[in-house]
PDB file of C-alpha atoms in Angstrom:
ATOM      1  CA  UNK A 195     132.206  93.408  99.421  1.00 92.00           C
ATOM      2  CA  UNK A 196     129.244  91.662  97.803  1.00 96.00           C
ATOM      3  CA  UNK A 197     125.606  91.367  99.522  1.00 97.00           C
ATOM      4  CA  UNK A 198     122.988  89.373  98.077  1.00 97.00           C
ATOM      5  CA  UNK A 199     119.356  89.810  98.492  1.00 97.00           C
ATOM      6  CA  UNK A 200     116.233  88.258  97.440  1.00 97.00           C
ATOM      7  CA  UNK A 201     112.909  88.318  97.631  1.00 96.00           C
ATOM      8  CA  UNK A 202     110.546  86.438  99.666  1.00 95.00           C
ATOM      9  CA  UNK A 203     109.813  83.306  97.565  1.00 97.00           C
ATOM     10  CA  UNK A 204     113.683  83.325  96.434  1.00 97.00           C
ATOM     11  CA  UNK A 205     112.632  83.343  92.844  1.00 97.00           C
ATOM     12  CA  UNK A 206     114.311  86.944  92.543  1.00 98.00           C
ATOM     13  CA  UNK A 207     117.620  87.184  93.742  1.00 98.00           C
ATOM     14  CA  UNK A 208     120.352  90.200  93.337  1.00 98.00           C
ATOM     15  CA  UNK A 209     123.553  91.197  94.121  1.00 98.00           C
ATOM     16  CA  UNK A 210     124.847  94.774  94.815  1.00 98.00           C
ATOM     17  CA  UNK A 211     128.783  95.011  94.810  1.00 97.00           C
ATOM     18  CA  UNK A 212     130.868  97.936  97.760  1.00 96.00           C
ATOM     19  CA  UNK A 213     129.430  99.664 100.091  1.00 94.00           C
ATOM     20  CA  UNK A 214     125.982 101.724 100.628  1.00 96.00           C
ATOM     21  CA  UNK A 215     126.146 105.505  99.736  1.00 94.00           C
ATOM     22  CA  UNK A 216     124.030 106.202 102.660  1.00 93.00           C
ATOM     23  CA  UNK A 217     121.648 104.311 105.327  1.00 93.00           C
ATOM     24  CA  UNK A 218     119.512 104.940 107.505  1.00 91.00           C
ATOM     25  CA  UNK A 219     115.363 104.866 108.424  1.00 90.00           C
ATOM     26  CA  UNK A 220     112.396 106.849 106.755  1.00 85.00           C
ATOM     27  CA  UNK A 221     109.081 107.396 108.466  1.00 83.00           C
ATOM     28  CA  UNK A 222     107.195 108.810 105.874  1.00 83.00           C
ATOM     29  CA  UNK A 223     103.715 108.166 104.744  1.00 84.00           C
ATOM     30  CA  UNK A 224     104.409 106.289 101.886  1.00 84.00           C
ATOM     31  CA  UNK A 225     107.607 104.529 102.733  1.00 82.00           C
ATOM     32  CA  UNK A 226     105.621 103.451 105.925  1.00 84.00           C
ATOM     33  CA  UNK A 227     102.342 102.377 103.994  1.00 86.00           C
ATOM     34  CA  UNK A 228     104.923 100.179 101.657  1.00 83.00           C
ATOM     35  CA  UNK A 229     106.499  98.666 104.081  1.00 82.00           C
ATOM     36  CA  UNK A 230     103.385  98.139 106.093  1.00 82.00           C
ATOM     37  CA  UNK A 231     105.593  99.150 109.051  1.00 83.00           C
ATOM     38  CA  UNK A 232     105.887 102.421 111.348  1.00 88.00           C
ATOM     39  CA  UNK A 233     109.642 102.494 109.849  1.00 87.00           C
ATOM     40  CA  UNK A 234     111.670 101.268 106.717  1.00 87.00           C
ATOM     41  CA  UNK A 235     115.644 100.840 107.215  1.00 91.00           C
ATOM     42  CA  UNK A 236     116.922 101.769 103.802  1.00 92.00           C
ATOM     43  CA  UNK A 237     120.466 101.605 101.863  1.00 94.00           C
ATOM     44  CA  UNK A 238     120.839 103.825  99.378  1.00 95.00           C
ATOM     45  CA  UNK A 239     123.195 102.680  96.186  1.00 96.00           C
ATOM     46  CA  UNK A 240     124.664 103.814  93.013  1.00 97.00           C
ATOM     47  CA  UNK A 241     122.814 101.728  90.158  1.00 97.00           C
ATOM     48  CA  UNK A 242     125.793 100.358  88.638  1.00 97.00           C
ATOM     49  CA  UNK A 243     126.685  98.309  92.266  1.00 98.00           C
ATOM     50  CA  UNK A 244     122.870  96.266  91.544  1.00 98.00           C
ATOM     51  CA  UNK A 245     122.515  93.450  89.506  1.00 98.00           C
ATOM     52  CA  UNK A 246     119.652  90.966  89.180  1.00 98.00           C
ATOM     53  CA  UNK A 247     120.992  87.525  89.150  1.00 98.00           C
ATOM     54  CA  UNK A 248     117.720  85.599  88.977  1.00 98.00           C
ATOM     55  CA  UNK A 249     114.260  86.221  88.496  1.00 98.00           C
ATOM     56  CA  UNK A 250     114.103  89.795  86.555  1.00 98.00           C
ATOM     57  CA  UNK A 251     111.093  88.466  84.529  1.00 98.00           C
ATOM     58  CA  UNK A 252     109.341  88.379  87.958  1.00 98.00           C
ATOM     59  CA  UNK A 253     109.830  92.060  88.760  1.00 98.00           C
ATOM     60  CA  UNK A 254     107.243  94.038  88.736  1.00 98.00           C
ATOM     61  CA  UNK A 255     107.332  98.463  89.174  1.00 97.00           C
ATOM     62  CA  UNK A 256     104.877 100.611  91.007  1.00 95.00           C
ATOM     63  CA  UNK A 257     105.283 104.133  90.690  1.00 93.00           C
ATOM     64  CA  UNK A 258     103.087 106.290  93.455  1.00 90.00           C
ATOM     65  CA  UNK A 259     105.033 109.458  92.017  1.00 88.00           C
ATOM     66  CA  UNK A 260     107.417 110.634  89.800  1.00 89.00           C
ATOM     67  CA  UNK A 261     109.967 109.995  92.378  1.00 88.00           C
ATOM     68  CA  UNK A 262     110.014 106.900  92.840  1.00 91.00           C
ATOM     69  CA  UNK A 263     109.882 103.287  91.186  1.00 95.00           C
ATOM     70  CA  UNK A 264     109.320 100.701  93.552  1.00 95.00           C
ATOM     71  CA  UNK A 265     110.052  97.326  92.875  1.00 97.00           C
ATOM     72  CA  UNK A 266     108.683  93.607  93.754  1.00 95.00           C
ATOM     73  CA  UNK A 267     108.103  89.955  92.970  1.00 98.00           C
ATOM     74  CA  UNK A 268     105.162  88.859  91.200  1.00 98.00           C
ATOM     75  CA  UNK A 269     105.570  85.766  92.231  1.00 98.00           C
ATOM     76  CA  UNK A 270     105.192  86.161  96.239  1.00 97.00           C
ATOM     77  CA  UNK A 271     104.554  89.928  96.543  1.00 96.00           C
ATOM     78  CA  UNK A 272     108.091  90.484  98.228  1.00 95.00           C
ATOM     79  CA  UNK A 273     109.581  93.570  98.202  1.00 93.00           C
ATOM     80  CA  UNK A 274     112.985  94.541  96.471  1.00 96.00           C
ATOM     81  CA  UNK A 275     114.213  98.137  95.940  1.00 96.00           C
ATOM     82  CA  UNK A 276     113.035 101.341  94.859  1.00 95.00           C
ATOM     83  CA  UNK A 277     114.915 103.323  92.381  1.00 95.00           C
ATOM     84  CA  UNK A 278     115.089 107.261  92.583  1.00 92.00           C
ATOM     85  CA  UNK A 279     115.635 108.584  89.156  1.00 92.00           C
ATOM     86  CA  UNK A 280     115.738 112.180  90.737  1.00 91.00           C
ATOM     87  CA  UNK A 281     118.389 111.345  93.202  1.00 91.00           C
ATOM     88  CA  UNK A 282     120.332 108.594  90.921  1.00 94.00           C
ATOM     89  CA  UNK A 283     120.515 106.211  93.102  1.00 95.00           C
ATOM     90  CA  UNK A 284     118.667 102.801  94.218  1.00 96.00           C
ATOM     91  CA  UNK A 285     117.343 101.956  97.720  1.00 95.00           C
ATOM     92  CA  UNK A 286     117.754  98.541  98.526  1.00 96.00           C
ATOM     93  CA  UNK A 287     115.776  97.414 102.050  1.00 93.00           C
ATOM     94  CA  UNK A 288     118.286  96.949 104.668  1.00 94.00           C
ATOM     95  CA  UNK A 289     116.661  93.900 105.860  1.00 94.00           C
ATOM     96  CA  UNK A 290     116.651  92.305 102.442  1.00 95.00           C
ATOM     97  CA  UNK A 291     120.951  92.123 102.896  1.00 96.00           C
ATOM     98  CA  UNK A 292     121.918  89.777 105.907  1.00 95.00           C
ATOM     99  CA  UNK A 293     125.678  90.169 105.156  1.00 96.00           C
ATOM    100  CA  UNK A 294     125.675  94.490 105.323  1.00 95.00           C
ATOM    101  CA  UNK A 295     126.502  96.076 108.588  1.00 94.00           C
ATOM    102  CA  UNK A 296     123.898  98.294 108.957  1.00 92.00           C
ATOM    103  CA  UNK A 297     124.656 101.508 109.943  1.00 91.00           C
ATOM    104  CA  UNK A 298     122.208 103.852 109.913  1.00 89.00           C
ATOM    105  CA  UNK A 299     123.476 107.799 109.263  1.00 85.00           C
ATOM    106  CA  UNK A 300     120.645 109.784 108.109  1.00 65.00           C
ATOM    107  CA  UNK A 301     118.051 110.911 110.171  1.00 59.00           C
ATOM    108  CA  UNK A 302     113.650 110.433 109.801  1.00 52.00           C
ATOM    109  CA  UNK A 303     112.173 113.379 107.813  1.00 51.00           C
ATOM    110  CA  UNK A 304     111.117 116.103 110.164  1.00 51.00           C
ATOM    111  CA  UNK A 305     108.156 115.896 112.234  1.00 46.00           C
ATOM    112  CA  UNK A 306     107.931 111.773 111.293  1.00 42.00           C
ATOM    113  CA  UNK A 307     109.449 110.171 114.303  1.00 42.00           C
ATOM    114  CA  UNK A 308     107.147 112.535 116.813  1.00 33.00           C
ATOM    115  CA  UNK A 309     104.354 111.315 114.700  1.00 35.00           C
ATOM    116  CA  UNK A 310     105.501 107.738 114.934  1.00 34.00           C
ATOM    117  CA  UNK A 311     107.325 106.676 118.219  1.00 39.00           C
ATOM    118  CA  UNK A 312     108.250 109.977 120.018  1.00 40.00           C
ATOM    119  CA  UNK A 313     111.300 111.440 121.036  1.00 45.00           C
ATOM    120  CA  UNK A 314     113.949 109.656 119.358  1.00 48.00           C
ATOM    121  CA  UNK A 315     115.776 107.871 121.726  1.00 46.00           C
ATOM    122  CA  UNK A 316     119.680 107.352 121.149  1.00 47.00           C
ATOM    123  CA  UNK A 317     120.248 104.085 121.717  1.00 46.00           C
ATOM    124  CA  UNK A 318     116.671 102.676 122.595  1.00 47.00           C
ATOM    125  CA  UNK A 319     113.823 103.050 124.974  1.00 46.00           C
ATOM    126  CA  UNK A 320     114.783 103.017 128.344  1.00 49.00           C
ATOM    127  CA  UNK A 321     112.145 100.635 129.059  1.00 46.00           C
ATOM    128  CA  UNK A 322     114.188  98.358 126.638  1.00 46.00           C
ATOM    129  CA  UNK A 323     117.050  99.059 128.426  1.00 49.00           C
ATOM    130  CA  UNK A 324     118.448 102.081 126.608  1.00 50.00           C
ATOM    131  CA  UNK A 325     119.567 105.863 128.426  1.00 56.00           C
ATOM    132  CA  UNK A 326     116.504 107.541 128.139  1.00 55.00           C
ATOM    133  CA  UNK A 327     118.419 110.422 126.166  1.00 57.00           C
ATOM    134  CA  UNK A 328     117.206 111.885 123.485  1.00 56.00           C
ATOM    135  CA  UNK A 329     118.799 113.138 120.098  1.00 54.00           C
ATOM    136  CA  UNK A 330     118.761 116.480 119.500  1.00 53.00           C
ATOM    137  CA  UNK A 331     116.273 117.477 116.930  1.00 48.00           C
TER     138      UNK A 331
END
């Protein structure tokens, strides 16, 4: 299957071909400071399934640590991917592919989701209409 993403002027656009490694959400400090969010939904892909189809002179790389490249337009400021040389592989925001099923697989860090939104609910707040039961830690 092919997904394409794109930033949010459109000037960038990519195209990652198969499926996702892994998904799922990160609430750590920096991914949530990125994001400007209490949560990023990530996909995490080989770097051979990415290619940039438009725009690549408009991408622009910040790099907070060794660990981790992050990636955005310099035209509107939009957000792209982040590759992670140490684990080989790319993470591509979830909400930046409209055609991928998310699926989500791998659990917050440790001691993030307290910090964020409390017991991690499995299939929503029950206020939202959800169980009320919790995943185990």
């Amino acid at each position: 299957m092919v997904h394409v993403g794109r930033c949010f002027c459109g000037e960038v656009q990519f195209q990652l071909s198969g499926e996702p490694v892994a998904m799922g959400y990160c609430h750590c400090s920096s991914c949530r400071q990125w994001s400007a969010g209490p949560v990023n939904a990530f996909t995490l892909w080989q770097p051979s399934a990415l290619t940039v189809q438009r725009g690549a002179t408009h991408i622009a790389t910040f790099n907070k640590t060794p660990g981790s490249s992050r990636k955005w337009c310099t035209k509107c400021g939009g957000h792209l991917f982040t590759d992670h040389p140490a684990m080989g592989l790319v993470d591509v925001y979830a909400a930046l592919l409209p055609t991928l099923r998310f699926e989500p697989a791998l659990p917050a860090p440790a001691g993030q989701q307290a910090e964020v939104q409390g017991p991690a609910e499995r299939d929503g707040r029950e206020r939202r209409g959800g169980s009320g039961v919790t995943r185990p830690a």
